[in-house]
Amino acid sequence: MTAPVVASTRAELAAVLAASRAAGHQVGLVPTMGALHEGHASLMRVARKHVGDGAVVVSIFVNPLQFGAGEDLDRYPRTLEADLELCEREGVDVVFAPTVEEMYPGGAGADMTTVEPGAVADVLEGASRPGHFRGVLTVVAKLFGLVRPDVAVFGQKDYQQLALITRMAADLCLGIDIVGAETQREPDGLALSSRNRYLSGAERLAATTLSRALRAAQARAAYGLPAARWAAMSVLKSEPSVEIDYLALRAADLGELPDYPEPGTLGRVLVAARVGTTRLIDNLEIVLGKA
Ligand code: PAF
């Protein structure tokens, strides 16, 4: 195994990527905020599949722009050494780990250009975390500009984020192939997340309620939205330590659905909830219909 080249400045990144480009190799980007786990490793493998012997670049940057006041920016885990080991194990070629000053050299004040997402950013996560997706799209656009990847891989666990980034790439004609990779789960169903490490033992057990609720909705989806919603809500409400933020059943593009869509319509059930002080999100595909 060869250790990845670590670039912490934009100039270093440009220098290492120039060689790849000169050799005509494809570049695949996996943007992350670090605290890497198996879920991220699976994104790296998807990127590798896409670029073959090209360069897989992982960015590690806790982006202050996407955290609201009172959110977990300060306590967000920063584990660079372990992250680099995981990247090495996965055969990553380049890790870009800039400082905040390097990413936002002029500061991130009101005069900075940001990316304004479309209306899909106003619901679900966007309604609970105002400004979050502006911060996400802005940093992702900057990473795209710095890395100029052929393909970029994001997890389906952040389904709304994936939808908005896919839309940004299309609407702004960025010419980057956006790939959504399957959510990775613990054997008991809990979706892998860097935030799982905040959970105490009891909270960790309670956290499985989210994926159980999603599966309950999935199992009832053929009977229409009301039945699926009721099934998921019953599971969520059975665990008093889970504070529900939202449970939503939406079309695959996150638009609204009628209660009884055409049989076979693909949708998504999405949940956000607080377990103790930790806010978790998860989602699953559902196949809707009328039994
Ligand atoms: O999903 C994440 O880890 C972040 O939102 C991302 C895409 C790296 C942007 O900071």
Coordinates of C-alpha atoms and ligand atoms in Angstrom, one line a residue:
M1 CA 0.0 0.0 0.0
T2 CA 1.2 3.5 -0.9
A3 CA 0.3 6.4 1.3
P4 CA -1.7 9.1 -0.4
V5 CA -0.1 12.4 -1.3
V6 CA -1.5 14.9 1.2
A7 CA -2.1 18.4 -0.1
S8 CA -3.1 21.1 2.4
T9 CA -2.9 24.0 0.0
R10 CA -4.6 24.7 -3.3
A11 CA -1.2 25.1 -5.0
E12 CA 0.0 21.7 -3.7
L13 CA -3.3 20.1 -5.0
A14 CA -3.0 21.7 -8.4
A15 CA 0.6 20.4 -8.7
V16 CA -0.2 16.8 -7.9
L17 CA -3.3 16.8 -10.1
A18 CA -1.5 18.3 -13.0
A19 CA 0.6 15.1 -13.4
S20 CA -2.6 13.0 -13.5
R21 CA -4.2 15.2 -16.1
A22 CA -1.0 15.2 -18.2
A23 CA -1.1 11.5 -18.2
G24 CA -4.7 11.6 -19.5
H25 CA -6.1 10.0 -16.3
Q26 CA -9.6 10.4 -15.0
V27 CA -10.0 12.1 -11.6
G28 CA -12.7 11.0 -9.1
L29 CA -13.5 13.1 -6.1
V30 CA -15.0 12.0 -2.8
P31 CA -15.8 15.1 -0.7
T32 CA -15.9 14.4 3.1
M33 CA -15.7 16.2 6.4
G34 CA -13.3 13.5 7.7
A35 CA -14.1 11.3 10.7
L36 CA -14.0 8.6 8.1
H37 CA -15.7 5.2 8.4
E38 CA -16.8 2.3 6.3
G39 CA -19.4 4.4 4.6
H40 CA -16.8 6.7 3.3
A41 CA -14.6 3.7 2.3
S42 CA -17.4 2.5 0.1
L43 CA -17.6 5.9 -1.6
M44 CA -13.9 5.6 -2.3
R45 CA -14.4 2.2 -3.9
V46 CA -17.1 3.5 -6.1
A47 CA -14.9 6.3 -7.2
R48 CA -12.1 3.8 -7.9
K49 CA -14.5 1.8 -10.1
H50 CA -15.3 4.9 -12.1
V51 CA -11.7 6.1 -12.7
G52 CA -9.8 2.8 -13.0
D53 CA -6.1 3.6 -12.8
G54 CA -6.9 7.3 -12.6
A55 CA -6.7 9.4 -9.5
V56 CA -9.0 9.1 -6.5
V57 CA -9.0 12.3 -4.5
V58 CA -10.6 12.6 -1.1
S59 CA -11.2 16.0 0.4
I60 CA -11.3 16.3 4.2
F61 CA -12.7 19.7 5.3
V62 CA -15.2 20.5 8.1
N63 CA -17.0 23.3 6.3
P64 CA -18.1 26.1 8.7
L65 CA -20.4 27.5 6.1
Q66 CA -22.8 24.6 6.4
F67 CA -23.2 24.7 10.2
G68 CA -25.8 26.9 11.8
A69 CA -25.5 28.7 15.1
G70 CA -25.8 26.2 17.9
E71 CA -24.9 23.2 15.7
D72 CA -22.0 20.9 16.3
L73 CA -19.2 22.7 14.3
D74 CA -16.9 22.8 17.3
R75 CA -17.4 19.3 18.5
Y76 CA -17.5 17.7 15.0
P77 CA -14.8 15.0 15.2
R78 CA -11.5 15.8 13.6
T79 CA -9.4 12.6 13.2
L80 CA -6.9 13.3 10.4
E81 CA -4.4 10.6 11.3
A82 CA -6.9 7.8 11.4
D83 CA -8.5 9.3 8.2
L84 CA -5.2 9.1 6.4
E85 CA -4.8 5.5 7.4
L86 CA -8.2 4.6 6.0
C87 CA -7.4 6.5 2.8
E88 CA -4.2 4.5 2.4
R89 CA -6.0 1.2 3.0
E90 CA -8.5 2.2 0.2
G91 CA -5.7 3.1 -2.2
V92 CA -6.6 6.8 -2.4
D93 CA -4.1 8.7 -4.4
V94 CA -4.6 12.3 -3.1
V95 CA -6.0 13.7 0.1
F96 CA -6.8 17.4 0.1
A97 CA -7.1 18.6 3.7
P98 CA -7.1 22.4 3.6
T99 CA -7.5 24.8 6.5
V100 CA -10.5 27.2 6.7
E101 CA -8.3 30.1 5.6
E102 CA -7.1 28.1 2.6
M103 CA -10.7 27.4 1.5
Y104 CA -12.0 30.8 2.3
P105 CA -9.0 33.1 1.8
G106 CA -11.0 36.3 1.9
G107 CA -13.1 35.1 4.8
A108 CA -16.7 33.8 4.3
G109 CA -18.3 37.2 4.8
A110 CA -21.4 38.6 3.1
D111 CA -19.4 39.8 0.1
M112 CA -18.4 36.2 -0.9
T113 CA -20.2 34.6 -3.8
T114 CA -22.3 31.6 -2.7
V115 CA -24.4 29.1 -4.5
E116 CA -28.1 29.6 -4.0
P117 CA -29.8 26.2 -4.2
G118 CA -33.3 25.7 -5.7
A119 CA -36.5 25.2 -3.9
V120 CA -35.7 21.6 -2.9
A121 CA -33.3 23.1 -0.3
D122 CA -36.3 24.7 1.6
V123 CA -37.9 21.5 2.8
L124 CA -36.8 18.7 5.2
E125 CA -33.1 19.3 6.2
G126 CA -33.3 22.8 4.7
A127 CA -36.3 23.8 6.8
S128 CA -34.6 22.5 10.0
R129 CA -31.2 23.9 9.1
P130 CA -31.7 27.2 7.3
G131 CA -28.7 28.1 5.1
H132 CA -27.2 24.6 5.4
F133 CA -27.5 23.7 1.7
R134 CA -26.1 27.1 0.6
G135 CA -23.0 26.2 2.6
V136 CA -22.9 22.7 1.2
L137 CA -23.3 23.7 -2.4
T138 CA -20.8 26.5 -2.1
V139 CA -18.0 24.3 -0.7
V140 CA -18.8 21.5 -3.1
A141 CA -18.6 24.0 -6.0
K142 CA -15.3 25.3 -4.8
L143 CA -14.0 21.7 -4.4
F144 CA -15.2 21.0 -8.0
G145 CA -13.3 24.1 -9.2
L146 CA -10.1 23.1 -7.4
V147 CA -10.1 19.4 -8.3
R148 CA -12.0 19.5 -11.6
P149 CA -13.1 15.9 -11.3
D150 CA -14.6 13.8 -14.0
V151 CA -16.8 12.1 -11.4
A152 CA -17.8 12.9 -7.8
V153 CA -19.3 10.4 -5.4
F154 CA -21.7 11.2 -2.5
G155 CA -23.6 9.0 -0.2
Q156 CA -27.3 8.4 -0.5
K157 CA -27.6 8.7 3.2
D158 CA -27.6 12.5 2.7
Y159 CA -30.3 12.1 0.0
Q160 CA -31.4 15.7 -0.2
Q161 CA -27.8 16.8 -0.4
L162 CA -27.2 14.3 -3.2
A163 CA -30.3 15.6 -5.0
L164 CA -29.2 19.2 -4.7
I165 CA -25.6 18.6 -5.8
T166 CA -26.9 16.5 -8.8
R167 CA -29.2 19.4 -9.7
M168 CA -26.4 22.0 -9.3
A169 CA -24.0 20.0 -11.6
A170 CA -26.8 19.8 -14.2
D171 CA -28.1 23.4 -13.9
L172 CA -24.7 25.0 -13.9
C173 CA -23.4 22.7 -16.7
L174 CA -20.4 21.6 -14.6
G175 CA -19.8 18.5 -16.8
I176 CA -19.2 16.3 -13.7
D177 CA -20.8 12.9 -13.4
I178 CA -22.4 12.9 -9.9
V179 CA -22.7 9.4 -8.5
G180 CA -24.9 8.4 -5.5
A181 CA -23.6 5.5 -3.5
E182 CA -25.7 3.1 -1.3
T183 CA -25.9 3.8 2.4
Q184 CA -23.8 1.5 4.5
R185 CA -25.3 0.1 7.7
E186 CA -24.4 -1.7 10.9
P187 CA -25.7 -5.2 11.1
D188 CA -28.6 -3.9 13.2
G189 CA -29.6 -1.4 10.5
L190 CA -28.1 1.8 11.9
A191 CA -26.8 3.9 9.0
L192 CA -23.1 4.6 9.3
S193 CA -22.4 8.3 10.2
S194 CA -19.6 10.2 11.7
R195 CA -22.0 11.5 14.3
N196 CA -22.7 7.9 15.6
R197 CA -19.6 8.3 17.7
Y198 CA -21.5 10.9 19.9
L199 CA -24.0 8.3 21.0
S200 CA -23.8 6.6 24.4
G201 CA -24.5 2.9 24.7
A202 CA -28.2 3.4 25.4
E203 CA -28.6 6.1 22.7
R204 CA -26.8 3.8 20.2
L205 CA -29.6 1.2 20.8
A206 CA -32.3 3.8 20.6
A207 CA -30.8 5.0 17.3
T208 CA -31.8 1.8 15.5
T209 CA -35.4 3.1 15.8
L210 CA -34.8 5.3 12.8
S211 CA -33.9 2.5 10.4
R212 CA -36.6 0.2 11.8
A213 CA -39.2 3.0 11.2
L214 CA -38.0 3.4 7.6
R215 CA -38.3 -0.3 7.0
A216 CA -41.8 -0.4 8.5
A217 CA -42.8 2.4 6.0
Q218 CA -41.1 0.4 3.2
A219 CA -43.1 -2.7 4.1
R220 CA -46.5 -0.8 4.1
A221 CA -45.8 1.5 1.1
A222 CA -47.8 -0.7 -1.3
Y223 CA -50.9 0.3 0.8
G224 CA -50.3 4.0 0.2
L225 CA -48.8 6.9 2.0
P226 CA -51.1 7.1 5.1
A227 CA -50.5 3.4 6.0
A228 CA -46.7 3.8 5.4
R229 CA -46.5 7.0 7.5
W230 CA -48.6 5.4 10.3
A231 CA -46.3 2.3 10.4
A232 CA -43.2 4.4 10.6
M233 CA -44.6 6.8 13.2
S234 CA -45.7 3.9 15.4
V235 CA -42.1 2.6 15.5
L236 CA -40.6 6.1 16.1
K237 CA -43.1 6.8 18.9
S238 CA -42.3 3.5 20.6
E239 CA -38.9 4.9 21.7
P240 CA -39.4 7.8 24.1
S241 CA -35.7 8.9 23.8
V242 CA -36.1 9.6 20.1
E243 CA -37.3 13.2 19.4
I244 CA -38.7 13.3 15.9
D245 CA -37.7 16.3 13.7
Y246 CA -39.5 15.1 10.6
L247 CA -40.7 12.0 8.9
A248 CA -41.5 12.5 5.2
L249 CA -42.7 10.4 2.3
R250 CA -41.7 12.0 -0.9
A251 CA -41.2 11.4 -4.6
A252 CA -37.8 10.3 -5.7
D253 CA -37.1 13.9 -6.7
L254 CA -38.4 15.0 -3.2
G255 CA -41.5 16.5 -4.6
E256 CA -44.9 16.0 -2.9
L257 CA -46.8 12.7 -3.6
P258 CA -50.6 12.0 -3.6
D259 CA -51.7 9.6 -0.8
Y260 CA -52.2 6.9 -3.4
P261 CA -49.8 7.2 -6.3
E262 CA -49.7 5.0 -9.3
P263 CA -48.7 1.5 -8.3
G264 CA -44.9 1.1 -8.8
T265 CA -44.1 4.8 -8.2
L266 CA -40.7 5.1 -6.6
G267 CA -40.4 7.3 -3.6
R268 CA -38.3 8.0 -0.6
V269 CA -39.0 7.9 3.1
L270 CA -36.8 10.2 5.1
V271 CA -36.4 10.8 8.8
A272 CA -34.5 13.1 11.0
A273 CA -34.5 12.8 14.8
R274 CA -32.5 13.7 17.8
V275 CA -31.3 10.9 20.1
G276 CA -29.9 12.6 23.2
T277 CA -28.0 15.6 21.8
T278 CA -27.2 13.9 18.5
R279 CA -29.2 14.7 15.4
L280 CA -29.4 11.7 13.0
I281 CA -30.9 11.4 9.5
D282 CA -31.6 8.4 7.4
N283 CA -33.7 7.4 4.3
L284 CA -34.8 4.5 2.2
E285 CA -36.3 3.9 -1.2
I286 CA -40.0 2.9 -1.2
V287 CA -42.2 1.5 -4.0
L288 CA -45.6 3.0 -3.7
G289 CA -48.9 1.8 -4.8
K290 CA -52.4 1.0 -3.9
A291 CA -53.1 -2.5 -2.5
Ligands
PAF1 O1 -21.6 15.1 3.3 C1 -20.6 15.8 3.7 O2 -19.7 15.2 4.4 C2 -20.5 17.3 3.4 O3 -21.8 17.9 3.4 C3 -19.8 17.6 2.2 C4 -20.5 17.1 0.9 C5 -18.4 17.0 2.2 C6 -19.6 19.1 2.0 O4 -19.0 19.7 3.1

